[in-house]
Amino acid sequence: HKSIPFIIIFFKMKLSGNVLFLVTLLFDYGRGEGYNQPQAYKSENGLLDVSLVVDMVTSLNGTRTAPGYNGRSAGPTLRVSPGDTLRVTLTNNLQTTETDAELYQYIMDPNSDYVNATIVANRLDNIGNPWNPTYGFWGLGYANLHFHGLEVNPSVEDTKTYISNGESKTYEIKIAEDQEPGTYWYHNHVQGTTVYAYLSSLMGAIIVEGTDRDVTEAPGIEGATEVIMILSEYLKHPDGNFPMTFFPIVYSFDWLSVTNGY
């Protein structure tokens, strides 16, 4: 973009097969108006208390329908400071089936055959091939949350627990006093369908700020416009073929990328 005098980017990147997600914090002097910005919630008096409701939503350009948060196709930005409490209540309105429930109970049962449970959980066939999973790409209606990059006790997130249709769960996290300022992100983390969530906008930025190490304290930043960019994509070769990947679940989409709700 020739009009951008400089860009400062904090990367939080996860590469899963050929799916690449990154959260970018971009500063553009006076030219942020052209970028759709997600809703933003900022902590007050040491607390950020928000609700995230998962439902089917339509993208801003009207070309796709997929799961999203709070009726929008871009997850809200959560702004906190070290020492704050982040409380997020997640409610799932997506539909789940009896088969989903049976398979979920199976993989959670410690008495289930370990090898077969691994096949079920990772959507594989009996020889470990991901292209034609024995039980299909089940569980697309389940939800949970992972706070990527934050110093969080795994037992608080408990990403092995799935939230079914009509259920809610409240996550309460104490942001560490020594949490580095920067750009982090939250996203759906149901095993076997995580990358599906990346291309359906079940994700959003977390900005940790309010310290003397913030990027806003860097020389030359004063007066800049902050623009949050959230991007996710997967690959397709010019000849129309897809590269080999461990996550063919994303090929059920007829789009290759999402950016800030588009």
PDB file of N, CA and C in Angstrom, residues 106-202:
ATOM      1  N   TYR A 106     -17.568 -40.996  23.478  1.00  0.00           N
ATOM      2  CA  TYR A 106     -16.620 -42.084  23.237  1.00  0.00           C
ATOM      3  C   TYR A 106     -15.171 -41.629  23.451  1.00  0.00           C
ATOM      4  N   ILE A 107     -14.813 -40.473  22.879  1.00  0.00           N
ATOM      5  CA  ILE A 107     -13.410 -40.048  23.009  1.00  0.00           C
ATOM      6  C   ILE A 107     -13.096 -39.567  24.425  1.00  0.00           C
ATOM      7  N   MET A 108     -14.117 -39.206  25.203  1.00  0.00           N
ATOM      8  CA  MET A 108     -13.896 -38.761  26.578  1.00  0.00           C
ATOM      9  C   MET A 108     -13.886 -39.918  27.579  1.00  0.00           C
ATOM     10  N   ASP A 109     -14.332 -41.082  27.135  1.00  0.00           N
ATOM     11  CA  ASP A 109     -14.391 -42.247  28.008  1.00  0.00           C
ATOM     12  C   ASP A 109     -13.002 -42.866  28.136  1.00  0.00           C
ATOM     13  N   PRO A 110     -12.428 -42.885  29.333  1.00  0.00           N
ATOM     14  CA  PRO A 110     -11.070 -43.441  29.499  1.00  0.00           C
ATOM     15  C   PRO A 110     -10.991 -44.929  29.188  1.00  0.00           C
ATOM     16  N   ASN A 111     -12.129 -45.608  29.122  1.00  0.00           N
ATOM     17  CA  ASN A 111     -12.135 -47.034  28.816  1.00  0.00           C
ATOM     18  C   ASN A 111     -12.217 -47.325  27.320  1.00  0.00           C
ATOM     19  N   SER A 112     -12.368 -46.297  26.496  1.00  0.00           N
ATOM     20  CA  SER A 112     -12.424 -46.502  25.054  1.00  0.00           C
ATOM     21  C   SER A 112     -11.063 -46.943  24.521  1.00  0.00           C
ATOM     22  N   ASP A 113     -11.089 -47.700  23.433  1.00  0.00           N
ATOM     23  CA  ASP A 113      -9.844 -48.117  22.803  1.00  0.00           C
ATOM     24  C   ASP A 113      -9.037 -46.883  22.398  1.00  0.00           C
ATOM     25  N   TYR A 114      -7.785 -46.827  22.835  1.00  0.00           N
ATOM     26  CA  TYR A 114      -6.986 -45.609  22.647  1.00  0.00           C
ATOM     27  C   TYR A 114      -6.763 -45.301  21.168  1.00  0.00           C
ATOM     28  N   VAL A 115      -6.419 -46.311  20.385  1.00  0.00           N
ATOM     29  CA  VAL A 115      -6.142 -46.087  18.969  1.00  0.00           C
ATOM     30  C   VAL A 115      -7.398 -45.607  18.250  1.00  0.00           C
ATOM     31  N   ASN A 116      -8.511 -46.283  18.496  1.00  0.00           N
ATOM     32  CA  ASN A 116      -9.741 -45.903  17.812  1.00  0.00           C
ATOM     33  C   ASN A 116     -10.220 -44.528  18.264  1.00  0.00           C
ATOM     34  N   ALA A 117     -10.054 -44.215  19.542  1.00  0.00           N
ATOM     35  CA  ALA A 117     -10.446 -42.891  20.042  1.00  0.00           C
ATOM     36  C   ALA A 117      -9.618 -41.806  19.375  1.00  0.00           C
ATOM     37  N   THR A 118      -8.338 -42.095  19.117  1.00  0.00           N
ATOM     38  CA  THR A 118      -7.476 -41.136  18.421  1.00  0.00           C
ATOM     39  C   THR A 118      -7.958 -40.920  16.989  1.00  0.00           C
ATOM     40  N   ILE A 119      -8.365 -41.985  16.328  1.00  0.00           N
ATOM     41  CA  ILE A 119      -8.898 -41.895  14.967  1.00  0.00           C
ATOM     42  C   ILE A 119     -10.161 -41.049  14.951  1.00  0.00           C
ATOM     43  N   VAL A 120     -11.050 -41.294  15.917  1.00  0.00           N
ATOM     44  CA  VAL A 120     -12.306 -40.549  15.985  1.00  0.00           C
ATOM     45  C   VAL A 120     -12.049 -39.074  16.257  1.00  0.00           C
ATOM     46  N   ALA A 121     -11.202 -38.792  17.250  1.00  0.00           N
ATOM     47  CA  ALA A 121     -10.962 -37.410  17.667  1.00  0.00           C
ATOM     48  C   ALA A 121     -10.307 -36.583  16.584  1.00  0.00           C
ATOM     49  N   ASN A 122      -9.418 -37.216  15.799  1.00  0.00           N
ATOM     50  CA  ASN A 122      -8.666 -36.475  14.787  1.00  0.00           C
ATOM     51  C   ASN A 122      -9.258 -36.581  13.385  1.00  0.00           C
ATOM     52  N   ARG A 123     -10.446 -37.179  13.280  1.00  0.00           N
ATOM     53  CA  ARG A 123     -11.156 -37.292  12.003  1.00  0.00           C
ATOM     54  C   ARG A 123     -10.277 -37.976  10.957  1.00  0.00           C
ATOM     55  N   LEU A 124      -9.886 -39.223  11.260  1.00  0.00           N
ATOM     56  CA  LEU A 124      -9.042 -40.019  10.372  1.00  0.00           C
ATOM     57  C   LEU A 124      -9.781 -41.281   9.953  1.00  0.00           C
ATOM     58  N   ASP A 125      -9.220 -41.964   8.926  1.00  0.00           N
ATOM     59  CA  ASP A 125      -9.738 -43.293   8.638  1.00  0.00           C
ATOM     60  C   ASP A 125      -8.907 -44.309   9.423  1.00  0.00           C
ATOM     61  N   ASN A 126      -9.160 -45.582   9.210  1.00  0.00           N
ATOM     62  CA  ASN A 126      -8.539 -46.611  10.047  1.00  0.00           C
ATOM     63  C   ASN A 126      -7.043 -46.776   9.839  1.00  0.00           C
ATOM     64  N   ILE A 127      -6.489 -46.166   8.783  1.00  0.00           N
ATOM     65  CA  ILE A 127      -5.041 -46.228   8.572  1.00  0.00           C
ATOM     66  C   ILE A 127      -4.397 -44.850   8.737  1.00  0.00           C
ATOM     67  N   GLY A 128      -5.144 -43.910   9.315  1.00  0.00           N
ATOM     68  CA  GLY A 128      -4.576 -42.601   9.615  1.00  0.00           C
ATOM     69  C   GLY A 128      -4.674 -41.582   8.514  1.00  0.00           C
ATOM     70  N   ASN A 129      -5.477 -41.871   7.477  1.00  0.00           N
ATOM     71  CA  ASN A 129      -5.641 -40.930   6.367  1.00  0.00           C
ATOM     72  C   ASN A 129      -6.708 -39.896   6.716  1.00  0.00           C
ATOM     73  N   PRO A 130      -6.433 -38.597   6.544  1.00  0.00           N
ATOM     74  CA  PRO A 130      -7.407 -37.571   6.914  1.00  0.00           C
ATOM     75  C   PRO A 130      -8.440 -37.248   5.840  1.00  0.00           C
ATOM     76  N   TRP A 131      -8.275 -37.817   4.644  1.00  0.00           N
ATOM     77  CA  TRP A 131      -9.125 -37.378   3.530  1.00  0.00           C
ATOM     78  C   TRP A 131     -10.530 -37.960   3.581  1.00  0.00           C
ATOM     79  N   ASN A 132     -10.674 -39.158   4.085  1.00  0.00           N
ATOM     80  CA  ASN A 132     -11.993 -39.793   4.178  1.00  0.00           C
ATOM     81  C   ASN A 132     -12.178 -40.378   5.568  1.00  0.00           C
ATOM     82  N   PRO A 133     -12.367 -39.519   6.564  1.00  0.00           N
ATOM     83  CA  PRO A 133     -12.467 -40.003   7.946  1.00  0.00           C
ATOM     84  C   PRO A 133     -13.621 -40.980   8.125  1.00  0.00           C
ATOM     85  N   THR A 134     -13.378 -42.009   8.900  1.00  0.00           N
ATOM     86  CA  THR A 134     -14.362 -43.068   9.098  1.00  0.00           C
ATOM     87  C   THR A 134     -15.690 -42.532   9.598  1.00  0.00           C
ATOM     88  N   TYR A 135     -15.644 -41.562  10.483  1.00  0.00           N
ATOM     89  CA  TYR A 135     -16.870 -41.015  11.066  1.00  0.00           C
ATOM     90  C   TYR A 135     -17.190 -39.624  10.535  1.00  0.00           C
ATOM     91  N   GLY A 136     -16.549 -39.246   9.454  1.00  0.00           N
ATOM     92  CA  GLY A 136     -16.807 -37.942   8.854  1.00  0.00           C
ATOM     93  C   GLY A 136     -16.253 -36.796   9.685  1.00  0.00           C
ATOM     94  N   PHE A 137     -16.495 -35.577   9.225  1.00  0.00           N
ATOM     95  CA  PHE A 137     -16.053 -34.386   9.964  1.00  0.00           C
ATOM     96  C   PHE A 137     -17.141 -34.012  10.962  1.00  0.00           C
ATOM     97  N   TRP A 138     -17.264 -34.833  11.985  1.00  0.00           N
ATOM     98  CA  TRP A 138     -18.318 -34.662  12.973  1.00  0.00           C
ATOM     99  C   TRP A 138     -17.972 -33.531  13.947  1.00  0.00           C
ATOM    100  N   GLY A 139     -18.968 -33.053  14.673  1.00  0.00           N
ATOM    101  CA  GLY A 139     -18.731 -32.106  15.763  1.00  0.00           C
ATOM    102  C   GLY A 139     -18.535 -30.664  15.362  1.00  0.00           C
ATOM    103  N   LEU A 140     -18.954 -30.266  14.155  1.00  0.00           N
ATOM    104  CA  LEU A 140     -18.747 -28.882  13.727  1.00  0.00           C
ATOM    105  C   LEU A 140     -19.603 -27.896  14.528  1.00  0.00           C
ATOM    106  N   GLY A 141     -20.578 -28.404  15.272  1.00  0.00           N
ATOM    107  CA  GLY A 141     -21.429 -27.524  16.066  1.00  0.00           C
ATOM    108  C   GLY A 141     -20.970 -27.324  17.487  1.00  0.00           C
ATOM    109  N   TYR A 142     -19.864 -27.958  17.875  1.00  0.00           N
ATOM    110  CA  TYR A 142     -19.345 -27.766  19.229  1.00  0.00           C
ATOM    111  C   TYR A 142     -18.499 -26.488  19.305  1.00  0.00           C
ATOM    112  N   ALA A 143     -18.339 -25.979  20.524  1.00  0.00           N
ATOM    113  CA  ALA A 143     -17.558 -24.753  20.710  1.00  0.00           C
ATOM    114  C   ALA A 143     -16.803 -24.808  22.036  1.00  0.00           C
ATOM    115  N   ASN A 144     -15.726 -24.075  22.109  1.00  0.00           N
ATOM    116  CA  ASN A 144     -15.005 -23.771  23.344  1.00  0.00           C
ATOM    117  C   ASN A 144     -14.062 -22.622  23.035  1.00  0.00           C
ATOM    118  N   LEU A 145     -13.136 -22.303  23.930  1.00  0.00           N
ATOM    119  CA  LEU A 145     -12.230 -21.176  23.710  1.00  0.00           C
ATOM    120  C   LEU A 145     -10.803 -21.526  24.121  1.00  0.00           C
ATOM    121  N   HIS A 146      -9.875 -20.994  23.340  1.00  0.00           N
ATOM    122  CA  HIS A 146      -8.456 -21.021  23.691  1.00  0.00           C
ATOM    123  C   HIS A 146      -7.924 -19.592  23.579  1.00  0.00           C
ATOM    124  N   PHE A 147      -7.211 -19.144  24.612  1.00  0.00           N
ATOM    125  CA  PHE A 147      -6.664 -17.783  24.645  1.00  0.00           C
ATOM    126  C   PHE A 147      -5.190 -17.864  24.253  1.00  0.00           C
ATOM    127  N   HIS A 148      -4.962 -17.756  22.959  1.00  0.00           N
ATOM    128  CA  HIS A 148      -3.665 -18.073  22.369  1.00  0.00           C
ATOM    129  C   HIS A 148      -2.624 -17.010  22.716  1.00  0.00           C
ATOM    130  N   GLY A 149      -1.559 -17.452  23.385  1.00  0.00           N
ATOM    131  CA  GLY A 149      -0.452 -16.557  23.716  1.00  0.00           C
ATOM    132  C   GLY A 149      -0.494 -16.018  25.128  1.00  0.00           C
ATOM    133  N   LEU A 150      -1.665 -16.047  25.770  1.00  0.00           N
ATOM    134  CA  LEU A 150      -1.756 -15.577  27.148  1.00  0.00           C
ATOM    135  C   LEU A 150      -1.251 -16.654  28.106  1.00  0.00           C
ATOM    136  N   GLU A 151      -0.750 -16.210  29.249  1.00  0.00           N
ATOM    137  CA  GLU A 151      -0.293 -17.141  30.276  1.00  0.00           C
ATOM    138  C   GLU A 151      -1.516 -17.624  31.058  1.00  0.00           C
ATOM    139  N   VAL A 152      -2.084 -18.741  30.606  1.00  0.00           N
ATOM    140  CA  VAL A 152      -3.323 -19.265  31.175  1.00  0.00           C
ATOM    141  C   VAL A 152      -3.107 -20.692  31.651  1.00  0.00           C
ATOM    142  N   ASN A 153      -3.605 -20.994  32.839  1.00  0.00           N
ATOM    143  CA  ASN A 153      -3.558 -22.356  33.343  1.00  0.00           C
ATOM    144  C   ASN A 153      -4.421 -23.237  32.434  1.00  0.00           C
ATOM    145  N   PRO A 154      -3.851 -24.318  31.870  1.00  0.00           N
ATOM    146  CA  PRO A 154      -4.629 -25.168  30.958  1.00  0.00           C
ATOM    147  C   PRO A 154      -5.931 -25.686  31.576  1.00  0.00           C
ATOM    148  N   SER A 155      -5.965 -25.856  32.885  1.00  0.00           N
ATOM    149  CA  SER A 155      -7.182 -26.361  33.524  1.00  0.00           C
ATOM    150  C   SER A 155      -8.308 -25.338  33.469  1.00  0.00           C
ATOM    151  N   VAL A 156      -7.960 -24.057  33.326  1.00  0.00           N
ATOM    152  CA  VAL A 156      -8.985 -23.011  33.219  1.00  0.00           C
ATOM    153  C   VAL A 156      -9.635 -23.082  31.841  1.00  0.00           C
ATOM    154  N   GLU A 157      -8.823 -23.233  30.816  1.00  0.00           N
ATOM    155  CA  GLU A 157      -9.369 -23.353  29.461  1.00  0.00           C
ATOM    156  C   GLU A 157     -10.051 -24.705  29.247  1.00  0.00           C
ATOM    157  N   ASP A 158      -9.359 -25.770  29.614  1.00  0.00           N
ATOM    158  CA  ASP A 158      -9.886 -27.127  29.473  1.00  0.00           C
ATOM    159  C   ASP A 158     -10.446 -27.331  28.064  1.00  0.00           C
ATOM    160  N   THR A 159      -9.574 -27.270  27.066  1.00  0.00           N
ATOM    161  CA  THR A 159     -10.030 -27.338  25.672  1.00  0.00           C
ATOM    162  C   THR A 159     -10.543 -28.720  25.276  1.00  0.00           C
ATOM    163  N   LYS A 160     -10.417 -29.709  26.163  1.00  0.00           N
ATOM    164  CA  LYS A 160     -10.993 -31.015  25.863  1.00  0.00           C
ATOM    165  C   LYS A 160     -12.495 -31.041  26.139  1.00  0.00           C
ATOM    166  N   THR A 161     -12.983 -30.024  26.828  1.00  0.00           N
ATOM    167  CA  THR A 161     -14.410 -29.929  27.102  1.00  0.00           C
ATOM    168  C   THR A 161     -15.090 -29.140  25.994  1.00  0.00           C
ATOM    169  N   TYR A 162     -16.158 -29.703  25.424  1.00  0.00           N
ATOM    170  CA  TYR A 162     -16.884 -29.062  24.333  1.00  0.00           C
ATOM    171  C   TYR A 162     -18.220 -28.547  24.858  1.00  0.00           C
ATOM    172  N   ILE A 163     -18.649 -27.405  24.336  1.00  0.00           N
ATOM    173  CA  ILE A 163     -19.928 -26.809  24.707  1.00  0.00           C
ATOM    174  C   ILE A 163     -20.930 -27.116  23.604  1.00  0.00           C
ATOM    175  N   SER A 164     -22.026 -27.766  23.969  1.00  0.00           N
ATOM    176  CA  SER A 164     -23.022 -28.195  22.997  1.00  0.00           C
ATOM    177  C   SER A 164     -24.086 -27.128  22.794  1.00  0.00           C
ATOM    178  N   ASN A 165     -25.023 -27.422  21.916  1.00  0.00           N
ATOM    179  CA  ASN A 165     -26.111 -26.498  21.608  1.00  0.00           C
ATOM    180  C   ASN A 165     -26.879 -26.096  22.857  1.00  0.00           C
ATOM    181  N   GLY A 166     -27.054 -24.775  23.044  1.00  0.00           N
ATOM    182  CA  GLY A 166     -27.813 -24.256  24.170  1.00  0.00           C
ATOM    183  C   GLY A 166     -27.045 -24.164  25.465  1.00  0.00           C
ATOM    184  N   GLU A 167     -25.792 -24.583  25.481  1.00  0.00           N
ATOM    185  CA  GLU A 167     -24.995 -24.562  26.704  1.00  0.00           C
ATOM    186  C   GLU A 167     -24.113 -23.313  26.763  1.00  0.00           C
ATOM    187  N   SER A 168     -23.684 -22.974  27.979  1.00  0.00           N
ATOM    188  CA  SER A 168     -22.789 -21.830  28.194  1.00  0.00           C
ATOM    189  C   SER A 168     -21.665 -22.244  29.139  1.00  0.00           C
ATOM    190  N   LYS A 169     -20.575 -21.533  29.024  1.00  0.00           N
ATOM    191  CA  LYS A 169     -19.453 -21.728  29.941  1.00  0.00           C
ATOM    192  C   LYS A 169     -18.782 -20.379  30.165  1.00  0.00           C
ATOM    193  N   THR A 170     -18.410 -20.094  31.408  1.00  0.00           N
ATOM    194  CA  THR A 170     -17.724 -18.848  31.731  1.00  0.00           C
ATOM    195  C   THR A 170     -16.254 -19.136  32.030  1.00  0.00           C
ATOM    196  N   TYR A 171     -15.392 -18.437  31.316  1.00  0.00           N
ATOM    197  CA  TYR A 171     -13.946 -18.522  31.525  1.00  0.00           C
ATOM    198  C   TYR A 171     -13.512 -17.281  32.300  1.00  0.00           C
ATOM    199  N   GLU A 172     -12.782 -17.450  33.376  1.00  0.00           N
ATOM    200  CA  GLU A 172     -12.267 -16.304  34.129  1.00  0.00           C
ATOM    201  C   GLU A 172     -10.758 -16.436  34.237  1.00  0.00           C
ATOM    202  N   ILE A 173     -10.072 -15.440  33.696  1.00  0.00           N
ATOM    203  CA  ILE A 173      -8.618 -15.480  33.593  1.00  0.00           C
ATOM    204  C   ILE A 173      -8.020 -14.245  34.245  1.00  0.00           C
ATOM    205  N   LYS A 174      -7.042 -14.453  35.054  1.00  0.00           N
ATOM    206  CA  LYS A 174      -6.270 -13.346  35.613  1.00  0.00           C
ATOM    207  C   LYS A 174      -5.079 -13.095  34.693  1.00  0.00           C
ATOM    208  N   ILE A 175      -5.054 -11.924  34.061  1.00  0.00           N
ATOM    209  CA  ILE A 175      -3.934 -11.590  33.180  1.00  0.00           C
ATOM    210  C   ILE A 175      -2.683 -11.420  34.036  1.00  0.00           C
ATOM    211  N   ALA A 176      -1.650 -12.174  33.735  1.00  0.00           N
ATOM    212  CA  ALA A 176      -0.436 -12.159  34.549  1.00  0.00           C
ATOM    213  C   ALA A 176       0.160 -10.757  34.631  1.00  0.00           C
ATOM    214  N   GLU A 177       0.691 -10.422  35.787  1.00  0.00           N
ATOM    215  CA  GLU A 177       1.324  -9.110  35.971  1.00  0.00           C
ATOM    216  C   GLU A 177       2.504  -8.923  35.030  1.00  0.00           C
ATOM    217  N   ASP A 178       3.157 -10.042  34.685  1.00  0.00           N
ATOM    218  CA  ASP A 178       4.321  -9.952  33.795  1.00  0.00           C
ATOM    219  C   ASP A 178       3.976 -10.357  32.360  1.00  0.00           C
ATOM    220  N   GLN A 179       2.662 -10.385  32.022  1.00  0.00           N
ATOM    221  CA  GLN A 179       2.270 -10.685  30.636  1.00  0.00           C
ATOM    222  C   GLN A 179       2.820  -9.607  29.704  1.00  0.00           C
ATOM    223  N   GLU A 180       3.528 -10.048  28.685  1.00  0.00           N
ATOM    224  CA  GLU A 180       4.111  -9.094  27.750  1.00  0.00           C
ATOM    225  C   GLU A 180       3.008  -8.365  26.982  1.00  0.00           C
ATOM    226  N   PRO A 181       3.120  -7.049  26.825  1.00  0.00           N
ATOM    227  CA  PRO A 181       2.151  -6.335  25.992  1.00  0.00           C
ATOM    228  C   PRO A 181       2.289  -6.770  24.543  1.00  0.00           C
ATOM    229  N   GLY A 182       1.187  -6.729  23.827  1.00  0.00           N
ATOM    230  CA  GLY A 182       1.240  -7.115  22.423  1.00  0.00           C
ATOM    231  C   GLY A 182      -0.105  -7.598  21.931  1.00  0.00           C
ATOM    232  N   THR A 183      -0.098  -8.218  20.762  1.00  0.00           N
ATOM    233  CA  THR A 183      -1.303  -8.707  20.114  1.00  0.00           C
ATOM    234  C   THR A 183      -1.376 -10.220  20.247  1.00  0.00           C
ATOM    235  N   TYR A 184      -2.458 -10.696  20.855  1.00  0.00           N
ATOM    236  CA  TYR A 184      -2.709 -12.121  21.009  1.00  0.00           C
ATOM    237  C   TYR A 184      -4.072 -12.422  20.373  1.00  0.00           C
ATOM    238  N   TRP A 185      -4.563 -13.643  20.543  1.00  0.00           N
ATOM    239  CA  TRP A 185      -5.868 -13.930  19.944  1.00  0.00           C
ATOM    240  C   TRP A 185      -6.558 -15.073  20.658  1.00  0.00           C
ATOM    241  N   TYR A 186      -7.872 -15.111  20.515  1.00  0.00           N
ATOM    242  CA  TYR A 186      -8.673 -16.213  21.048  1.00  0.00           C
ATOM    243  C   TYR A 186      -9.368 -16.890  19.876  1.00  0.00           C
ATOM    244  N   HIS A 187      -9.672 -18.176  20.037  1.00  0.00           N
ATOM    245  CA  HIS A 187     -10.333 -18.893  18.948  1.00  0.00           C
ATOM    246  C   HIS A 187     -10.953 -20.180  19.467  1.00  0.00           C
ATOM    247  N   ASN A 188     -11.845 -20.725  18.659  1.00  0.00           N
ATOM    248  CA  ASN A 188     -12.438 -22.022  18.941  1.00  0.00           C
ATOM    249  C   ASN A 188     -11.351 -23.095  18.887  1.00  0.00           C
ATOM    250  N   HIS A 189     -11.387 -24.043  19.837  1.00  0.00           N
ATOM    251  CA  HIS A 189     -10.317 -25.035  19.907  1.00  0.00           C
ATOM    252  C   HIS A 189     -10.873 -26.432  20.140  1.00  0.00           C
ATOM    253  N   VAL A 190     -11.952 -26.767  19.456  1.00  0.00           N
ATOM    254  CA  VAL A 190     -12.466 -28.127  19.507  1.00  0.00           C
ATOM    255  C   VAL A 190     -11.562 -29.019  18.672  1.00  0.00           C
ATOM    256  N   GLN A 191     -10.999 -30.051  19.300  1.00  0.00           N
ATOM    257  CA  GLN A 191     -10.037 -30.902  18.605  1.00  0.00           C
ATOM    258  C   GLN A 191     -10.632 -31.474  17.329  1.00  0.00           C
ATOM    259  N   GLY A 192      -9.863 -31.381  16.253  1.00  0.00           N
ATOM    260  CA  GLY A 192     -10.292 -31.932  14.978  1.00  0.00           C
ATOM    261  C   GLY A 192     -11.045 -30.956  14.100  1.00  0.00           C
ATOM    262  N   THR A 193     -11.516 -29.841  14.687  1.00  0.00           N
ATOM    263  CA  THR A 193     -12.244 -28.852  13.877  1.00  0.00           C
ATOM    264  C   THR A 193     -11.679 -27.453  14.054  1.00  0.00           C
ATOM    265  N   THR A 194     -10.518 -27.334  14.691  1.00  0.00           N
ATOM    266  CA  THR A 194      -9.950 -26.015  14.976  1.00  0.00           C
ATOM    267  C   THR A 194      -9.731 -25.203  13.709  1.00  0.00           C
ATOM    268  N   VAL A 195      -9.146 -25.812  12.691  1.00  0.00           N
ATOM    269  CA  VAL A 195      -8.867 -25.052  11.468  1.00  0.00           C
ATOM    270  C   VAL A 195     -10.146 -24.685  10.728  1.00  0.00           C
ATOM    271  N   TYR A 196     -11.198 -25.478  10.907  1.00  0.00           N
ATOM    272  CA  TYR A 196     -12.508 -25.119  10.357  1.00  0.00           C
ATOM    273  C   TYR A 196     -12.948 -23.790  10.954  1.00  0.00           C
ATOM    274  N   ALA A 197     -12.679 -23.608  12.252  1.00  0.00           N
ATOM    275  CA  ALA A 197     -13.054 -22.371  12.926  1.00  0.00           C
ATOM    276  C   ALA A 197     -12.275 -21.177  12.393  1.00  0.00           C
ATOM    277  N   TYR A 198     -11.029 -21.393  11.969  1.00  0.00           N
ATOM    278  CA  TYR A 198     -10.223 -20.288  11.461  1.00  0.00           C
ATOM    279  C   TYR A 198     -10.850 -19.656  10.224  1.00  0.00           C
ATOM    280  N   LEU A 199     -11.461 -20.484   9.380  1.00  0.00           N
ATOM    281  CA  LEU A 199     -12.054 -19.959   8.158  1.00  0.00           C
ATOM    282  C   LEU A 199     -13.540 -19.642   8.319  1.00  0.00           C
ATOM    283  N   SER A 200     -14.035 -19.709   9.553  1.00  0.00           N
ATOM    284  CA  SER A 200     -15.424 -19.345   9.796  1.00  0.00           C
ATOM    285  C   SER A 200     -15.542 -18.183  10.775  1.00  0.00           C
ATOM    286  N   SER A 201     -14.421 -17.516  11.042  1.00  0.00           N
ATOM    287  CA  SER A 201     -14.395 -16.287  11.856  1.00  0.00           C
ATOM    288  C   SER A 201     -14.653 -16.509  13.338  1.00  0.00           C
ATOM    289  N   LEU A 202     -14.449 -17.732  13.830  1.00  0.00           N
ATOM    290  CA  LEU A 202     -14.523 -17.963  15.270  1.00  0.00           C
ATOM    291  C   LEU A 202     -13.165 -17.638  15.892  1.00  0.00           C
TER     292      LEU A 202
END
